Tab-separated table of C-alpha atoms in Angstrom:
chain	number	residue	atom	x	y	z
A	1	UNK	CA	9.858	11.305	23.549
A	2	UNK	CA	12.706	9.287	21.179
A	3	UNK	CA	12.872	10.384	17.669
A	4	UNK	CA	10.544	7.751	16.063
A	5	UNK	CA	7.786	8.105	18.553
A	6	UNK	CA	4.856	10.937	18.641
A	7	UNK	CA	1.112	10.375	20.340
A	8	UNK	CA	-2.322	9.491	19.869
A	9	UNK	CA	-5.300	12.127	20.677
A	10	UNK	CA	-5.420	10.591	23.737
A	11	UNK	CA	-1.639	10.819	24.503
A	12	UNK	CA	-1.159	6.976	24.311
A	13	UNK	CA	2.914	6.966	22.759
A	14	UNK	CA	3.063	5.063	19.251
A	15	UNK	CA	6.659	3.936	18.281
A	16	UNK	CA	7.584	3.777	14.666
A	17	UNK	CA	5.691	6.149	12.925
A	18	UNK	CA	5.983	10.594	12.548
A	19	UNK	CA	2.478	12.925	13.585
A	20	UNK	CA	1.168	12.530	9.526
A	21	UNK	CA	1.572	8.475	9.721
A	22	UNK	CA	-0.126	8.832	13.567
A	23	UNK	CA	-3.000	11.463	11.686
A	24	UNK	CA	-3.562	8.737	9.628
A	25	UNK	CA	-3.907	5.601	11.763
A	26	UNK	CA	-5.981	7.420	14.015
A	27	UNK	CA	-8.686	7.770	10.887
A	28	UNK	CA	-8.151	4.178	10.151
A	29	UNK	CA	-9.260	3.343	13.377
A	30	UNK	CA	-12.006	5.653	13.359
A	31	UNK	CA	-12.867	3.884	9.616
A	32	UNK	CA	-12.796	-0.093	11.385
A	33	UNK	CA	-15.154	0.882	14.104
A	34	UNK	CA	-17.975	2.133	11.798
A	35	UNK	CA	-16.806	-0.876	9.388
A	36	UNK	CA	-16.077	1.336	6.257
A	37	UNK	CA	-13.998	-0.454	3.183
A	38	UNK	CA	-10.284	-0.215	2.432
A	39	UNK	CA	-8.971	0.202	6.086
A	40	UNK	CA	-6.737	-2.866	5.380
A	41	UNK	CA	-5.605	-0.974	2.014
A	42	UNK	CA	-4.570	1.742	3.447
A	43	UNK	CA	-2.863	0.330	7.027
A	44	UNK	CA	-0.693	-1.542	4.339
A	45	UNK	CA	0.463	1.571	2.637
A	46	UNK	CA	0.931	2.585	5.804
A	47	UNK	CA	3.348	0.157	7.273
A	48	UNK	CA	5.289	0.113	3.684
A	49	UNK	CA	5.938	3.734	4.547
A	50	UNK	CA	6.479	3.377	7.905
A	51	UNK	CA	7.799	-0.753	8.337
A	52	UNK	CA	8.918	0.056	12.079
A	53	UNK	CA	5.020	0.728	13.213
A	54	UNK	CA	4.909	-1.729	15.839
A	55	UNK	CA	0.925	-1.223	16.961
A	56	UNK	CA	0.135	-0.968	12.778
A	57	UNK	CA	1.798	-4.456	12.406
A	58	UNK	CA	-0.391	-5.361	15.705
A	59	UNK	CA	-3.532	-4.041	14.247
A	60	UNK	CA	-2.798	-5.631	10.653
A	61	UNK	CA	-2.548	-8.624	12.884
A	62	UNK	CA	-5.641	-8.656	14.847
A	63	UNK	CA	-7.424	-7.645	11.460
A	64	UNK	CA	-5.866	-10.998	9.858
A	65	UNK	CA	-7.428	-13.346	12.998
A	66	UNK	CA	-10.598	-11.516	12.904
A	67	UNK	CA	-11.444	-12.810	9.218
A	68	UNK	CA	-11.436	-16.145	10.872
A	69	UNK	CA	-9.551	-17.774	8.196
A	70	UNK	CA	-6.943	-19.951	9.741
A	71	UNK	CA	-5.177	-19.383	6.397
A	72	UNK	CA	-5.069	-16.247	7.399
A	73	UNK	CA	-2.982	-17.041	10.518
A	74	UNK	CA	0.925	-17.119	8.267
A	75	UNK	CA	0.175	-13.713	7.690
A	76	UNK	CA	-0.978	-12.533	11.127
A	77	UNK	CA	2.262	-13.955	12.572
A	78	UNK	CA	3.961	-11.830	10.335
A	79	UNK	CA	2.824	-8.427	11.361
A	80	UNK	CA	3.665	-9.676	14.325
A	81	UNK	CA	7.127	-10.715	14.031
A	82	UNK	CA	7.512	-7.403	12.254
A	83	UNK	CA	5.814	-5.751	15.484
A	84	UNK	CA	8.435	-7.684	17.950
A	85	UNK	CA	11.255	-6.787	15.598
A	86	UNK	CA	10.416	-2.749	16.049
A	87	UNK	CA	11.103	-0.344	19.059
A	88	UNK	CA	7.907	-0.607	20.804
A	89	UNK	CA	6.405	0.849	24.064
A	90	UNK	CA	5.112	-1.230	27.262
A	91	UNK	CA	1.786	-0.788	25.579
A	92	UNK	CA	2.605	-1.775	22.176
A	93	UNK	CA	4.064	-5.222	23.531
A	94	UNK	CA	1.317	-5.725	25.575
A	95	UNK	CA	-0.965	-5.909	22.064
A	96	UNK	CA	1.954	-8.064	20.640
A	97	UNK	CA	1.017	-10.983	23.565
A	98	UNK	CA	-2.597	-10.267	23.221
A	99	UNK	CA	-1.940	-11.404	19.132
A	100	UNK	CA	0.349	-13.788	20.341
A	101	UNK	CA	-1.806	-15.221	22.269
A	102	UNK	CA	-4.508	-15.335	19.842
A	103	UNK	CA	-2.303	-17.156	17.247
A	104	UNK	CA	-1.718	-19.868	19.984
A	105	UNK	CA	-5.081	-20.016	20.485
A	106	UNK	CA	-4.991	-19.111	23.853
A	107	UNK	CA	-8.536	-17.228	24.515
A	108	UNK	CA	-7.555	-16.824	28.326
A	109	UNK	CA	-4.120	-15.658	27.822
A	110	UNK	CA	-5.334	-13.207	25.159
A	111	UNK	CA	-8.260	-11.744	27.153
A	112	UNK	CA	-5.918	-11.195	30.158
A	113	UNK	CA	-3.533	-9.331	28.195
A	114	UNK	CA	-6.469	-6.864	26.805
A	115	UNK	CA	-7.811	-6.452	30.324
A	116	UNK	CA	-3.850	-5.451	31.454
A	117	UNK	CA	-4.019	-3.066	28.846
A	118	UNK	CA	-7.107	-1.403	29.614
A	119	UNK	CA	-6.290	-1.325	32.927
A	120	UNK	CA	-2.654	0.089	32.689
A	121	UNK	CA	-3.978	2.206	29.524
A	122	UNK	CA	-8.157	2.820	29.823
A	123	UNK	CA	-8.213	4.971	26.593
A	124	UNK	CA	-6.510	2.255	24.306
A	125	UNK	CA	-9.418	2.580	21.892
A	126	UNK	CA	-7.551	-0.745	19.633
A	127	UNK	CA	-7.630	-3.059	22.930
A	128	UNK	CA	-10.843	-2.250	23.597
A	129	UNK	CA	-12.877	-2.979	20.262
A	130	UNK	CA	-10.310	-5.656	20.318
A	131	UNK	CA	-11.228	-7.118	23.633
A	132	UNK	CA	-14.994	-6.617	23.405
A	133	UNK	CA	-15.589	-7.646	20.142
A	134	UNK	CA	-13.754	-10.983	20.830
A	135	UNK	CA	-16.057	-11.233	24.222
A	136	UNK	CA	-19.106	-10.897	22.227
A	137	UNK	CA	-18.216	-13.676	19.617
A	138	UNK	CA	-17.228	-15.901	22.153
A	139	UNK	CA	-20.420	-15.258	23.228
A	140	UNK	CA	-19.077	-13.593	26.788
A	141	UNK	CA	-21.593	-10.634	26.617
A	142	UNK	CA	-21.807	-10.356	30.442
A	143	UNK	CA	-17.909	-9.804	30.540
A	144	UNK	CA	-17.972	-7.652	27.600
A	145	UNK	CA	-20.280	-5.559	29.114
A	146	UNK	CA	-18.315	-5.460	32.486
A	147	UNK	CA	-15.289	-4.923	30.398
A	148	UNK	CA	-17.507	-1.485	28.793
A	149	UNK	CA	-18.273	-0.646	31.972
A	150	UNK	CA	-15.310	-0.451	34.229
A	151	UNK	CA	-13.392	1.392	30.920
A	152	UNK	CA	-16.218	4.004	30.871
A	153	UNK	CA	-15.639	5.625	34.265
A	154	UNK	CA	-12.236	6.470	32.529
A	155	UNK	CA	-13.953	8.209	28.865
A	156	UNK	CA	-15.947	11.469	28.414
A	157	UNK	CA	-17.057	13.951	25.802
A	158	UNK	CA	-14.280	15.600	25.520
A	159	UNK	CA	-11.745	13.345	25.317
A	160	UNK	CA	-10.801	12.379	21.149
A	161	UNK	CA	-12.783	9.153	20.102
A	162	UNK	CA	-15.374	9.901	22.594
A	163	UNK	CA	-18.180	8.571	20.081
A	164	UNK	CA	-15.709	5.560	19.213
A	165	UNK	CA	-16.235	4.394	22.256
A	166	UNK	CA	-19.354	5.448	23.025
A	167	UNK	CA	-20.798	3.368	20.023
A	168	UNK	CA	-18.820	-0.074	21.493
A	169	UNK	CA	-19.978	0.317	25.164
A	170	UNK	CA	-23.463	1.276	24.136
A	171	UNK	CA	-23.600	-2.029	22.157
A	172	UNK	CA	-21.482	-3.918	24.801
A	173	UNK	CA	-24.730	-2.779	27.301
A	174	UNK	CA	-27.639	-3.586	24.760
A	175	UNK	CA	-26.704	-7.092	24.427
A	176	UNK	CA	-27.121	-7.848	28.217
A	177	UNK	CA	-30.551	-5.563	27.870
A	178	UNK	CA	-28.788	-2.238	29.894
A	179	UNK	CA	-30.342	0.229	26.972
């Protein structure tokens, strides 16, 4: 592993950023899956003290098009500029055309580069709340559920974020009535 780069409980490689910045993404994401405040606050102090975080500029990003504010859209091309600017992993460029893509307003192009993602990288707990919360407010719930389903085979208890993604997929399934 390069100087610059440590992991993610699951092992996934995150460029930029030392084990105490990683310690603390890792609880951010854990914080913007069960919706708790001042995520953004803190991913923000975050990428001032670490500005070569390529997946934190990524996740500011997707954070910025998920308000739904197209004024918000300056700022989400930003992050990622900042993200393509930084040493980044196959992975970590892979989220940079999924917000790519979602700044050009490309749904399909997005969605495919989530599903390479999860395919190439099944524990990528960002892609996946990512990719199956956009499915649902498209209003895709059949493919977000297939999406739940196919990464589940990969997930079990004792693998970190377990109930991270437990709490997604179970939703993904009770909107097409799988309870």
């Amino acid at each position: 592993m390069n100087a610059g780069q440590t992991t993610d409980p699951r092992g996934l490689t995150l460029s930029g950023i030392d084990a105490k910045g990683a310690e603390q993404f890792e609880a951010m994401m854990t914080d913007s899956y069960y919706y708790r405040v001042g995520v953004q606050d803190r991913l923000d102090a975050l990428l001032q003290e670490h500005p070569g975080f390529a997946l934190g500029h990524v996740f500011r990003g997707y954070s910025l098009m998920t308000d739904g504010l197209t004024s918000s859209h300056a700022k989400a091309a930003t992050h990622l500029q900042m993200a393509e600017k930084a040493t980044a992993t196959p992975r970590e460029r892979q989220h940079q055309e999924a917000l790519r893509a979602w700044l050009a307003q490309d749904p399909l192009a997005r969605g495919l580069a989530f599903e390479q993602i999860l395919a190439d990288y099944p524990l990528d707990l960002l892609a996946f709340r990512q990719h199956t919360g956009t499915l649902f407010w498209m209003g895709n719930k059949r493919h977000q559920s297939q999406i739940a389903s196919c990464a589940a085979s990969h997930w079990g208890s004792d693998i970190p974020g377990y109930p991270l993604f437990l709490s997604a997929y179970s939703f993904a399934m009770e909107e097409v009535g799988q309870y």
